[in-house]
Amino acid sequence: VNLRGLSAEEVVARALAGDRRATGRALSLVEGGGDRADAVTAATFAHTRGAHVIGVTGPPGAGKSTLVARVVAAIAAAGSRPAVLAVDPSSPLTGGAILGDRVRMAEIDATTFIRSVATRGHAGGLALAIPGAVRLLDAAGYDPIVIETVGVGQVEVDVTATADTTLVVVNPGMGDAVQANKAGLLEVADLFAVNKADVDGAADTRRDLELMLDLSHVTGLDREPATNPGRRPPILMTVATTGEGIDDVVAALVDHREMLAEDGRWSARRARRARFELAVRVNAGTDRRLRGLLDDPRGRALVDDVVAGRRDPVSAAHELGDRLAAR
Amino acid sequence: VNLRGLSAEEVVARALAGDRRATGRALSLVEGGGDRADAVTAATFAHTRGAHVIGVTGPPGAGKSTLVARVVAAIAAAGSRPAVLAVDPSSPLTGGAILGDRVRMAEIDATTFIRSVATRGHAGGLALAIPGAVRLLDAAGYDPIVIETVGVGQVEVDVTATADTTLVVVNPGMGDAVQANKAGLLEVADLFAVNKADVDGAADTRRDLELMLDLSHVTGLDREPATNPGRRPPILMTVATTGEGIDDVVAALVDHREMLAEDGRWSARRARRARFELAVRVNAGTDRRLRGLLDDPRGRALVDDVVAGRRDPVSAAHELGDRLAAR
């Protein structure tokens, strides 16, 4: 069957029946955005099964891809059907030319669904695509769904808004824990892996993390204090290249899922995800209309006036906001 | 004088007359957002002098702070009045607890204005504050204005939208150039510094960058091909800790400013900055109203319906969009 000849609804029907190629095609439709992505969402929203969504993030070079490959291999070996969305918040180049991480992924057991998601446009495109991709994989029976991000920054915050559990991967040495803290990663962590734990400085990195966690309750770093006053993310030591510590990570992920269900955060995080998705959708729509206004002759004249210092940006923005509401 | 007792207009008047403390106070007002930030903008927009805005970005740990400190010291020694905005896209913690980078900054000549900008809220707050802070420093006579970012991600893309010239700092070894490419940094570079060029692998990193630039014209990495078909970012080798190569960086920044003026991109980048600022302002306003809708009883019920699979997120977003327009 040539899947490209099928409607979005037909592709989704096959994906939900377990057709792996159709799942890949449906993900392409989600990534592409627009009406066909919306059609995939319309065909899947009533069929989700409640998969555990796990975000994996950390500084570049921390070994996230290898760790994720090991973790999902262990999960698959235990009888589950994991899926991985590897998010590359970057360039047209990375889609094809730099394959190192993906090559490692190819070693994974064939029951696991792996997909690299490239953001060909801006970060907003990714924020739109991820919830739809997760929904599709969930409806197609994959569980857990691991979202791996390559960098640090807004994309990771967006992924965290989508995930039930966020695993932050750091390395020994070079102040990696400190850098992760600077990038705000510690605030989103439900679980830490100090990867490359066989090299010098691993114990120091662990100590840095413990110290930052000790400080966190005085600095308001706790995200959900009301529902979970005493929660502290476990810190696990791993060597992803050899598989050391991987079973501990898998067990901690399962523990976290159970804890979320017990203390009520499971449904709170689901609501956070839905709220995030709705906000991204609405904001993307208004931003698109705003770009149109900025590109029309009146918008261009307004920009010129601001550049020339003839017009206050505050009042110029108000004028644009009024035009946006009037359409 | 207790600056806190003065109106925003009075503080700005002092800043424009050269009062350093007043400039600091005005920046606090800009950072704080709201009506007083708008008042600073209203009091400065007609007084900008056209300072060169330089963004400095790169992976965590690349030595950006030290490089920036050296570069602005050289610029100040040559008789200019540089300012530095050090952006920390992260946590409440970083504001106070981790001072390493800032301590190095304190070594800079007293004629340079240095300011650490923390985003206590989300990234959008920073995107709102940066254009206002740049405008104030420009009106107060600082030139160039250097915006240094700590991480990689959306914040850097936002800073690039504000900058005339973007300097990307990478390190030898550990695939740093490749990681920078993954994070999309190569696409925004007008100039590269391979910092820590005295360690092994510096030549390899330079070669990696050259290769990626060779590929860039086939992959659409060039941002402004129409105005500048043959432009290729220079790659400079630096050792920021000793000062090696710093004069070359300063010269390359001046060259880039002159080239922008000659080929018409100077005004194009000013328009990009104004357009970005207007879009951020309008979008922040609509997002704020949207959050209100999501928090009211109807919004909460809608989120619950999406979570339960009773409602298609696409149609739920349309309903929210309609409510937003109707207000």
Coordinates of C-alpha atoms in Angstrom, one line a residue, chain A residues 2-325:
Chain A
N2 CA 1.2 3.5 -0.8
L3 CA 0.4 5.3 2.4
R4 CA 0.8 8.7 0.7
G5 CA -2.3 8.0 -1.2
L6 CA -4.4 7.5 1.9
S7 CA -6.3 10.1 3.9
A8 CA -5.1 11.1 7.4
E9 CA -8.1 9.1 8.8
E10 CA -7.1 6.0 6.9
V11 CA -3.5 6.3 7.9
V12 CA -4.5 6.7 11.6
A13 CA -6.8 3.7 11.4
R14 CA -3.9 1.6 10.3
A15 CA -1.6 3.0 12.9
L16 CA -4.1 2.2 15.6
A17 CA -4.4 -1.3 14.3
G18 CA -0.6 -1.7 14.9
D19 CA 0.8 -0.9 11.5
R20 CA 4.3 0.5 12.2
R21 CA 4.8 2.2 8.8
A22 CA 1.4 3.9 9.1
T23 CA 2.4 5.2 12.5
G24 CA 5.5 6.7 10.9
R25 CA 3.4 8.3 8.1
A26 CA 1.0 9.7 10.6
L27 CA 3.9 11.2 12.5
S28 CA 5.0 12.9 9.3
L29 CA 1.6 14.4 8.9
V30 CA 1.7 15.7 12.5
E31 CA 5.2 17.2 11.9
G32 CA 4.0 18.8 8.7
G33 CA 1.3 20.8 10.6
G34 CA -1.8 22.3 9.1
D35 CA -5.1 20.6 8.3
R36 CA -3.7 17.1 8.0
A37 CA -2.0 17.3 11.4
D38 CA -5.4 18.5 12.8
A39 CA -7.0 15.5 11.1
V40 CA -4.6 13.1 12.8
T41 CA -5.4 14.8 16.1
A42 CA -9.2 14.5 15.4
A43 CA -8.8 10.8 14.7
T44 CA -6.7 10.0 17.8
F45 CA -7.9 12.2 20.7
A46 CA -10.6 9.7 21.8
H47 CA -8.3 6.7 21.6
T48 CA -5.5 7.5 24.0
R49 CA -4.6 4.8 26.5
G50 CA -2.6 6.9 29.1
A51 CA 1.0 6.1 28.2
H52 CA 3.7 7.2 30.5
V53 CA 5.5 10.2 28.8
I54 CA 9.1 10.6 29.8
G55 CA 11.2 13.6 28.9
V56 CA 15.0 13.2 28.8
T57 CA 17.1 16.3 28.7
G58 CA 20.5 17.7 29.7
P59 CA 23.5 19.6 28.4
P60 CA 24.8 18.8 24.9
G61 CA 27.2 15.8 24.9
A62 CA 25.9 14.3 28.1
G63 CA 25.3 11.0 26.5
K64 CA 21.5 11.2 26.4
S65 CA 21.0 9.3 23.2
T66 CA 23.1 6.3 24.4
L67 CA 21.3 6.3 27.7
V68 CA 17.9 6.5 26.1
A69 CA 18.8 3.6 23.8
R70 CA 19.8 1.5 26.7
V71 CA 16.8 2.4 28.8
V72 CA 14.3 1.6 26.0
A73 CA 16.1 -1.6 25.2
A74 CA 15.7 -2.7 28.8
I75 CA 12.0 -1.7 28.8
A76 CA 11.4 -3.6 25.6
A77 CA 13.1 -6.6 26.9
A78 CA 10.7 -6.6 29.8
G79 CA 7.8 -6.8 27.4
S80 CA 6.6 -3.2 27.0
R81 CA 6.4 -1.3 23.7
P82 CA 8.4 1.9 24.1
A83 CA 8.6 4.7 21.6
V84 CA 11.3 7.4 21.3
L85 CA 10.8 10.9 19.9
A86 CA 14.3 12.4 19.4
V87 CA 13.9 16.1 19.2
D88 CA 16.5 18.2 17.4
P89 CA 15.7 21.8 18.0
S90 CA 17.8 23.1 15.3
S91 CA 19.0 23.2 11.8
P92 CA 18.1 21.8 8.4
L93 CA 21.6 20.3 8.5
T94 CA 21.0 18.0 11.4
G95 CA 18.1 16.3 9.7
G96 CA 20.5 14.4 7.4
A97 CA 24.1 15.2 7.7
I98 CA 25.0 14.4 11.3
L99 CA 23.8 11.0 12.1
G100 CA 26.0 9.9 15.0
D101 CA 23.3 9.7 17.7
R102 CA 20.7 8.2 15.4
V103 CA 23.1 5.5 14.3
R104 CA 23.4 4.4 17.8
M105 CA 19.7 4.3 18.0
A106 CA 19.5 1.8 15.2
E107 CA 21.0 -0.8 17.5
I108 CA 17.8 -0.9 19.5
D109 CA 15.4 -3.9 19.3
A110 CA 13.0 -3.8 16.5
T111 CA 9.9 -3.7 18.7
T112 CA 10.8 -0.1 19.8
F113 CA 9.5 2.7 17.7
I114 CA 12.1 5.4 17.1
R115 CA 11.6 8.7 15.4
S116 CA 13.8 11.8 15.0
V117 CA 11.7 15.0 15.0
A118 CA 13.4 17.9 13.4
T119 CA 12.0 21.4 13.7
R120 CA 12.4 22.9 10.3
G121 CA 10.8 26.1 11.4
H122 CA 10.9 27.9 14.7
A123 CA 10.5 26.4 18.2
G124 CA 6.8 27.0 18.1
G125 CA 6.4 24.3 15.4
L126 CA 7.9 21.8 17.7
A127 CA 5.7 22.8 20.6
L128 CA 2.7 22.2 18.3
A129 CA 4.0 18.9 16.9
I130 CA 5.0 17.1 20.1
P131 CA 1.6 16.8 21.8
G132 CA 0.1 15.5 18.6
A133 CA 2.9 13.0 18.1
V134 CA 2.6 11.8 21.7
R135 CA -1.2 11.4 21.4
L136 CA -0.7 9.4 18.2
L137 CA 1.9 7.1 19.7
D138 CA -0.2 6.6 22.8
A139 CA -3.3 5.7 20.7
A140 CA -1.1 3.3 18.7
G141 CA -0.3 1.4 21.9
Y142 CA 3.2 2.6 22.6
D143 CA 4.1 2.9 26.3
P144 CA 6.3 4.5 27.6
I145 CA 6.9 7.4 25.2
V146 CA 10.3 8.9 25.6
I147 CA 11.0 12.4 24.3
E148 CA 14.7 13.0 24.1
T149 CA 16.0 16.6 23.5
V150 CA 19.4 17.5 22.3
G151 CA 20.0 20.9 23.8
V152 CA 19.0 23.1 26.6
G153 CA 16.5 25.9 26.5
Q154 CA 13.0 26.7 25.7
V155 CA 12.4 23.4 23.8
E156 CA 13.2 21.5 27.0
V157 CA 10.8 23.6 29.0
D158 CA 8.2 22.8 26.3
V159 CA 8.9 19.1 26.5
T160 CA 8.7 19.1 30.2
A161 CA 5.3 20.7 30.0
T162 CA 4.3 17.6 28.0
A163 CA 6.1 14.9 30.1
D164 CA 4.9 13.1 33.1
T165 CA 8.4 12.4 34.3
T166 CA 11.5 14.4 33.4
L167 CA 15.0 12.7 33.6
V168 CA 17.9 15.1 33.6
V169 CA 21.3 13.7 32.4
V170 CA 24.5 15.4 33.5
N171 CA 28.2 14.4 33.4
P172 CA 31.0 14.5 35.9
G173 CA 33.5 17.4 35.6
M174 CA 33.5 20.7 33.9
G175 CA 30.8 22.1 36.2
D176 CA 28.2 20.2 34.3
A177 CA 25.7 20.2 37.2
V178 CA 26.3 23.9 37.6
Q179 CA 25.7 24.5 33.9
A180 CA 22.6 22.4 34.0
N181 CA 21.4 24.5 36.9
K182 CA 22.1 27.7 35.0
A183 CA 20.0 26.4 32.1
G184 CA 17.1 25.8 34.5
L185 CA 17.3 22.0 34.0
L186 CA 17.4 21.2 37.7
E187 CA 14.0 22.9 38.2
V188 CA 12.4 20.4 35.9
A189 CA 14.1 17.2 37.1
D190 CA 12.0 14.4 38.6
L191 CA 15.1 12.2 38.4
F192 CA 18.8 12.6 37.7
A193 CA 21.3 10.4 36.0
V194 CA 25.0 11.3 36.4
N195 CA 26.2 9.6 33.2
K196 CA 29.8 8.7 32.5
A197 CA 30.0 7.9 36.2
D198 CA 33.2 5.9 35.7
V199 CA 35.3 9.1 35.1
D200 CA 36.9 11.4 37.6
G201 CA 34.6 13.8 39.4
A202 CA 31.4 11.8 39.4
A203 CA 31.2 11.9 43.2
D204 CA 31.7 15.7 43.0
T205 CA 28.9 16.1 40.5
R206 CA 26.6 14.1 42.7
R207 CA 27.5 16.3 45.6
D208 CA 26.9 19.4 43.5
L209 CA 23.4 18.1 42.7
E210 CA 22.7 17.2 46.3
L211 CA 23.7 20.7 47.4
M212 CA 21.5 22.4 44.8
L213 CA 18.6 20.2 45.9
D214 CA 19.3 21.1 49.5
L215 CA 19.0 24.7 48.5
S216 CA 16.0 24.2 46.3
H217 CA 13.3 24.4 48.9
V218 CA 14.5 27.8 50.1
T219 CA 14.7 29.2 46.6
G220 CA 11.2 28.1 45.4
L221 CA 12.6 25.5 43.0
D222 CA 10.0 23.0 44.0
R223 CA 7.3 23.0 41.4
E224 CA 4.5 21.4 43.2
P225 CA 5.0 21.9 46.9
A226 CA 1.3 21.7 47.8
T227 CA 0.8 18.2 46.5
N228 CA 4.3 16.9 47.3
P229 CA 6.1 18.7 50.0
G230 CA 8.9 16.1 50.7
R231 CA 9.6 15.0 47.2
R232 CA 13.3 14.9 46.2
P233 CA 14.5 13.7 42.8
P234 CA 16.7 10.5 43.1
I235 CA 20.3 10.8 41.7
L236 CA 21.4 7.7 39.9
M237 CA 25.0 6.9 38.6
T238 CA 25.1 5.5 35.1
V239 CA 27.6 4.5 32.4
A240 CA 25.4 4.3 29.4
T241 CA 28.1 2.9 27.1
T242 CA 28.4 -0.2 29.3
G243 CA 24.9 -0.4 30.6
E244 CA 25.9 0.2 34.2
G245 CA 23.0 1.7 36.3
I246 CA 20.4 1.4 33.5
D247 CA 18.2 -1.0 35.5
D248 CA 18.2 1.5 38.3
V249 CA 17.0 4.2 35.9
V250 CA 14.2 1.9 34.6
A251 CA 13.1 1.1 38.1
A252 CA 13.1 4.8 39.1
L253 CA 11.0 5.7 36.1
V254 CA 8.4 3.1 37.1
D255 CA 8.5 4.2 40.7
H256 CA 7.9 7.8 39.6
R257 CA 5.0 6.8 37.5
E258 CA 3.4 5.0 40.5
M259 CA 4.1 7.9 42.8
L260 CA 2.4 10.3 40.4
A261 CA -0.7 8.1 40.3
E262 CA -0.7 7.8 44.1
D263 CA -0.3 11.5 45.0
G264 CA -2.6 13.0 42.4
R265 CA 0.0 14.5 40.2
W266 CA -0.7 12.1 37.4
S267 CA -3.9 13.9 36.5
A268 CA -2.4 17.3 37.3
R269 CA 0.4 16.7 34.8
R270 CA -2.2 15.5 32.2
A271 CA -4.1 18.8 32.7
R272 CA -0.8 20.7 32.4
R273 CA -0.1 19.0 29.1
A274 CA -3.6 19.7 27.7
R275 CA -3.4 23.3 28.9
F276 CA 0.0 23.8 27.3
E277 CA -1.2 22.3 24.0
L278 CA -4.3 24.5 23.9
A279 CA -2.2 27.6 24.7
V280 CA 0.4 26.8 22.0
R281 CA -2.4 26.2 19.4
V282 CA -4.2 29.5 20.2
N283 CA -0.9 31.5 20.4
A284 CA 0.4 30.0 17.1
G285 CA -2.8 31.1 15.4
T286 CA -2.7 34.7 16.7
D287 CA 1.1 34.9 15.9
R288 CA 0.4 33.8 12.3
R289 CA -2.2 36.6 11.9
L290 CA 0.1 39.1 13.6
R291 CA 2.9 38.3 11.1
G292 CA 0.5 39.0 8.3
L293 CA -0.3 42.4 9.8
L294 CA 3.4 43.2 10.2
D295 CA 4.0 42.3 6.5
D296 CA 1.2 44.5 5.1
P297 CA 1.9 48.1 4.1
R298 CA 0.5 49.6 7.3
G299 CA 2.6 47.1 9.4
R300 CA 5.7 47.9 7.5
A301 CA 5.2 51.6 7.9
L302 CA 4.7 51.1 11.7
V303 CA 8.0 49.1 11.9
D304 CA 9.8 51.9 10.0
D305 CA 8.4 54.5 12.4
V306 CA 9.6 52.5 15.4
V307 CA 13.1 52.1 13.8
A308 CA 13.3 55.8 13.1
G309 CA 12.3 56.7 16.7
R310 CA 9.1 58.4 15.5
R311 CA 6.8 56.0 17.2
D312 CA 6.7 54.6 20.7
P313 CA 6.9 50.7 20.5
V314 CA 4.3 50.5 23.3
S315 CA 1.6 52.4 21.4
A316 CA 2.6 50.7 18.1
A317 CA 2.0 47.3 19.7
H318 CA -1.3 48.5 21.0
E319 CA -2.3 49.6 17.5
L320 CA -1.4 46.1 16.2
G321 CA -3.2 44.4 19.0
D322 CA -6.4 46.4 18.2
R323 CA -6.1 45.5 14.5
L324 CA -5.6 41.8 15.5
A325 CA -8.8 41.8 17.6

